[in-house]
Tab-separated table of C-alpha atoms in Angstrom:
chain	number	residue	atom	x	y	z
A	1	UNK	CA	37.122	141.836	123.021
A	2	UNK	CA	40.784	141.434	123.970
A	3	UNK	CA	42.485	142.441	127.223
A	4	UNK	CA	46.171	143.403	127.379
A	5	UNK	CA	48.140	143.500	130.625
A	6	UNK	CA	51.698	144.768	130.194
A	7	UNK	CA	54.512	145.066	132.731
A	8	UNK	CA	54.010	148.561	134.129
A	9	UNK	CA	55.975	147.824	137.296
A	10	UNK	CA	59.446	147.369	135.851
A	11	UNK	CA	59.133	149.066	132.455
A	12	UNK	CA	58.395	152.780	132.087
A	13	UNK	CA	55.842	154.296	129.731
A	14	UNK	CA	58.550	156.091	127.735
A	15	UNK	CA	60.461	152.876	127.004
A	16	UNK	CA	60.343	152.328	123.188
A	17	UNK	CA	59.854	148.577	123.651
A	18	UNK	CA	56.919	149.221	125.988
A	19	UNK	CA	55.312	151.564	123.476
A	20	UNK	CA	55.874	148.998	120.723
A	21	UNK	CA	54.212	146.319	122.853
A	22	UNK	CA	51.271	148.649	123.409
A	23	UNK	CA	50.880	149.181	119.675
A	24	UNK	CA	51.207	145.478	118.910
A	25	UNK	CA	48.388	144.618	121.330
A	26	UNK	CA	46.086	147.222	119.786
A	27	UNK	CA	46.998	146.218	116.236
A	28	UNK	CA	46.174	142.571	116.961
A	29	UNK	CA	42.502	143.265	117.732
A	30	UNK	CA	41.266	143.992	114.214
A	31	UNK	CA	42.042	142.065	111.035
A	32	UNK	CA	41.954	145.344	109.125
A	33	UNK	CA	44.806	146.927	111.101
A	34	UNK	CA	48.083	146.945	109.177
A	35	UNK	CA	51.298	148.892	108.705
A	36	UNK	CA	51.153	150.217	112.291
A	37	UNK	CA	47.724	151.798	111.702
A	38	UNK	CA	45.117	150.769	114.288
A	39	UNK	CA	41.853	150.368	112.376
A	40	UNK	CA	38.247	149.518	113.346
A	41	UNK	CA	39.179	149.241	117.020
A	42	UNK	CA	37.912	150.670	120.302
A	43	UNK	CA	40.978	151.130	122.503
A	44	UNK	CA	40.330	151.523	126.240
A	45	UNK	CA	43.277	152.552	128.417
A	46	UNK	CA	43.438	152.810	132.201
A	47	UNK	CA	46.047	154.617	134.297
A	48	UNK	CA	49.583	154.388	132.841
A	49	UNK	CA	48.153	152.746	129.730
A	50	UNK	CA	47.046	156.221	128.635
A	51	UNK	CA	50.626	157.481	128.713
A	52	UNK	CA	51.883	154.378	126.922
A	53	UNK	CA	49.467	154.803	124.018
A	54	UNK	CA	49.842	158.588	123.901
A	55	UNK	CA	53.609	158.207	123.914
A	56	UNK	CA	53.465	155.607	121.141
A	57	UNK	CA	51.310	157.887	118.997
A	58	UNK	CA	53.589	160.848	119.698
A	59	UNK	CA	56.694	158.933	118.606
A	60	UNK	CA	54.981	157.528	115.516
A	61	UNK	CA	55.284	153.948	116.717
A	62	UNK	CA	51.670	153.502	115.622
A	63	UNK	CA	48.723	155.664	114.593
A	64	UNK	CA	44.968	155.633	115.142
A	65	UNK	CA	42.823	155.456	112.028
A	66	UNK	CA	39.643	157.605	112.054
A	67	UNK	CA	37.678	154.342	112.197
A	68	UNK	CA	39.125	153.671	115.665
A	69	UNK	CA	38.056	155.187	118.981
A	70	UNK	CA	40.167	155.852	122.062
A	71	UNK	CA	38.521	155.826	125.494
A	72	UNK	CA	40.812	157.171	128.216
A	73	UNK	CA	40.419	156.427	131.921
A	74	UNK	CA	42.276	157.793	134.978
A	75	UNK	CA	45.467	158.632	133.116
A	76	UNK	CA	48.336	160.370	134.954
A	77	UNK	CA	49.124	162.530	131.938
A	78	UNK	CA	51.048	165.042	134.055
A	79	UNK	CA	52.319	162.357	136.403
A	80	UNK	CA	51.096	161.368	139.840
A	81	UNK	CA	51.987	162.801	143.229
A	82	UNK	CA	51.901	159.184	144.423
A	83	UNK	CA	55.218	158.762	142.601
A	84	UNK	CA	56.711	161.778	144.364
A	85	UNK	CA	55.327	160.524	147.676
A	86	UNK	CA	56.904	157.085	147.316
A	87	UNK	CA	60.231	158.604	146.297
A	88	UNK	CA	60.095	160.868	149.358
A	89	UNK	CA	59.111	157.930	151.568
A	90	UNK	CA	61.951	155.753	150.367
A	91	UNK	CA	64.346	158.620	151.033
A	92	UNK	CA	63.096	158.809	154.611
A	93	UNK	CA	61.393	162.168	154.143
A	94	UNK	CA	57.939	161.196	155.428
A	95	UNK	CA	56.725	159.855	158.767
A	96	UNK	CA	57.675	156.383	159.958
A	97	UNK	CA	54.164	154.967	159.420
A	98	UNK	CA	54.211	155.778	155.719
A	99	UNK	CA	57.809	154.612	155.430
A	100	UNK	CA	56.625	151.218	156.650
A	101	UNK	CA	53.776	151.197	154.132
A	102	UNK	CA	56.284	151.916	151.368
A	103	UNK	CA	58.301	148.894	152.449
A	104	UNK	CA	55.229	146.657	152.660
A	105	UNK	CA	54.113	147.528	149.136
A	106	UNK	CA	57.534	146.673	147.791
A	107	UNK	CA	58.056	150.128	146.330
A	108	UNK	CA	61.377	150.825	148.039
A	109	UNK	CA	63.611	151.444	146.265
A	110	UNK	CA	61.212	152.990	143.733
A	111	UNK	CA	61.300	151.177	140.402
A	112	UNK	CA	62.008	152.883	137.093
A	113	UNK	CA	58.401	152.813	135.940
A	114	UNK	CA	57.266	154.646	139.062
A	115	UNK	CA	60.045	157.208	138.787
A	116	UNK	CA	58.851	158.132	135.295
A	117	UNK	CA	55.467	159.063	136.760
A	118	UNK	CA	56.984	161.933	138.758
A	119	UNK	CA	54.644	164.920	138.710
A	120	UNK	CA	55.295	167.477	135.993
A	121	UNK	CA	57.146	170.549	137.193
A	122	UNK	CA	57.989	169.077	140.597
A	123	UNK	CA	61.252	167.978	142.214
A	124	UNK	CA	61.545	164.511	140.716
A	125	UNK	CA	60.776	165.445	137.121
A	126	UNK	CA	63.437	166.204	134.493
A	127	UNK	CA	63.729	168.063	131.214
A	128	UNK	CA	63.466	164.853	129.209
A	129	UNK	CA	60.406	163.701	131.156
A	130	UNK	CA	58.759	167.105	130.711
A	131	UNK	CA	59.290	166.863	126.951
A	132	UNK	CA	57.818	163.351	126.887
A	133	UNK	CA	54.798	164.486	128.915
A	134	UNK	CA	54.202	167.431	126.588
A	135	UNK	CA	54.299	165.270	123.453
A	136	UNK	CA	52.067	162.615	125.024
A	137	UNK	CA	49.511	165.194	126.158
A	138	UNK	CA	49.313	166.657	122.667
A	139	UNK	CA	48.560	163.276	121.075
A	140	UNK	CA	46.138	162.499	123.908
A	141	UNK	CA	44.094	165.649	123.294
A	142	UNK	CA	44.138	165.054	119.546
A	143	UNK	CA	42.913	161.462	119.727
A	144	UNK	CA	40.849	160.773	122.861
A	145	UNK	CA	37.124	160.460	122.118
A	146	UNK	CA	35.806	159.913	125.657
A	147	UNK	CA	37.406	160.352	129.054
A	148	UNK	CA	36.713	159.387	132.665
A	149	UNK	CA	38.563	161.150	135.498
A	150	UNK	CA	38.104	161.316	139.269
A	151	UNK	CA	37.299	164.462	141.233
A	152	UNK	CA	36.892	162.603	144.541
A	153	UNK	CA	38.359	159.418	145.976
A	154	UNK	CA	35.259	158.604	148.039
A	155	UNK	CA	34.597	155.682	145.724
A	156	UNK	CA	32.292	152.676	145.784
A	157	UNK	CA	32.147	150.318	148.767
A	158	UNK	CA	34.871	147.720	148.229
A	159	UNK	CA	37.712	145.929	149.987
A	160	UNK	CA	40.170	148.552	148.696
A	161	UNK	CA	38.077	151.690	149.361
A	162	UNK	CA	39.792	152.571	152.653
A	163	UNK	CA	43.198	152.316	151.000
A	164	UNK	CA	42.268	155.078	148.580
A	165	UNK	CA	40.763	157.192	151.344
A	166	UNK	CA	44.188	157.021	152.983
A	167	UNK	CA	46.101	157.690	149.772
A	168	UNK	CA	43.872	160.620	148.875
A	169	UNK	CA	44.228	162.152	152.319
A	170	UNK	CA	47.902	161.550	153.078
A	171	UNK	CA	49.568	162.143	149.714
A	172	UNK	CA	50.217	165.827	149.039
A	173	UNK	CA	48.081	166.000	145.913
A	174	UNK	CA	48.070	169.290	144.038
A	175	UNK	CA	44.299	169.419	144.417
A	176	UNK	CA	41.590	167.908	146.578
A	177	UNK	CA	40.095	166.725	143.292
A	178	UNK	CA	41.832	163.377	142.865
A	179	UNK	CA	41.056	159.663	142.678
A	180	UNK	CA	43.563	158.795	145.395
A	181	UNK	CA	46.373	158.355	142.871
A	182	UNK	CA	45.815	160.871	140.066
A	183	UNK	CA	44.726	164.512	140.210
A	184	UNK	CA	41.790	165.499	138.024
A	185	UNK	CA	43.991	168.088	136.302
A	186	UNK	CA	46.547	165.440	135.389
A	187	UNK	CA	43.860	163.170	133.956
A	188	UNK	CA	42.169	165.995	132.033
A	189	UNK	CA	45.553	167.078	130.642
A	190	UNK	CA	44.333	170.228	128.937
A	191	UNK	CA	40.764	169.233	128.144
A	192	UNK	CA	38.697	172.113	129.622
A	193	UNK	CA	36.806	171.319	132.804
A	194	UNK	CA	33.680	172.779	131.185
A	195	UNK	CA	33.729	169.818	128.814
A	196	UNK	CA	33.105	167.390	131.703
A	197	UNK	CA	29.852	166.433	133.404
A	198	UNK	CA	29.142	164.423	136.548
A	199	UNK	CA	26.658	161.983	135.008
A	200	UNK	CA	27.393	158.653	133.356
A	201	UNK	CA	25.607	160.106	130.324
A	202	UNK	CA	28.459	162.587	129.777
A	203	UNK	CA	31.147	161.544	127.297
A	204	UNK	CA	33.710	163.398	129.420
A	205	UNK	CA	32.880	162.084	132.880
A	206	UNK	CA	34.094	163.718	136.115
A	207	UNK	CA	33.451	161.076	138.751
A	208	UNK	CA	33.597	160.447	142.480
A	209	UNK	CA	35.352	157.143	141.885
A	210	UNK	CA	38.766	156.084	143.142
A	211	UNK	CA	41.528	154.910	140.840
A	212	UNK	CA	40.621	151.208	141.032
A	213	UNK	CA	36.868	151.834	140.682
A	214	UNK	CA	37.541	153.288	137.245
A	215	UNK	CA	38.841	149.909	136.089
A	216	UNK	CA	35.252	148.646	136.569
A	217	UNK	CA	36.201	146.176	139.307
A	218	UNK	CA	33.539	147.393	141.805
A	219	UNK	CA	30.692	147.817	139.319
A	220	UNK	CA	28.326	150.770	139.726
A	221	UNK	CA	26.908	152.665	142.664
A	222	UNK	CA	23.189	152.107	143.168
A	223	UNK	CA	22.290	155.775	143.630
A	224	UNK	CA	25.077	158.185	142.677
A	225	UNK	CA	25.314	159.037	138.966
A	226	UNK	CA	28.861	160.228	139.644
A	227	UNK	CA	29.812	156.638	140.523
A	228	UNK	CA	28.554	154.590	137.575
A	229	UNK	CA	31.547	153.657	135.386
A	230	UNK	CA	29.938	150.571	133.829
A	231	UNK	CA	26.836	152.480	132.712
A	232	UNK	CA	29.086	155.218	131.347
A	233	UNK	CA	30.974	152.746	129.198
A	234	UNK	CA	27.765	151.077	128.044
A	235	UNK	CA	26.425	154.466	126.935
A	236	UNK	CA	29.534	155.014	124.811
A	237	UNK	CA	28.990	151.826	122.829
């Protein structure tokens, strides 16, 4: 198992160098991968990593061999209203409390990577970003084998749980079904909702986990099958 952590703060998902880095990390896992074809590899992407890989596949920077499997988690495939919120906050268009939070998190002025997560079809998006989203979503739907998305930001008890309660409540998400950062619709990105189930046994898993929970950092809930990301991943293997 290999873990890749790329700079998603200063470098956007549509940056060709970022997409190349994403491919290089995936290609390095298996000795059988060559000529930009990812072979005999299980690729797991969280959050913006989904856009980076989808974008790389869409531009032909690399390809997934049928022997490889892509597991997507909490991807903002249509963008995130958190990006729009921060851009509004930094422009002084929200209340003073949230303006202060924007300053504390170091997101003002908003960096380029965050700007390229502007929600599709909303004020901060652009024609070029819409085209990139569309291409990425197409490759995402064609290649993702299993997917975990959040329909509620209630989450698992953790030191960051309250933060996502606040984000889920205060950000003007397009739907109440969100993980605090990403709407379910954005994560599903065209996969029909009927394809999802709320049990860790479902390959397409619609959870009650917040955005950080889906990176496995809080483990599993003891009782709720809609909050068991680790068991879900174990069942995929």
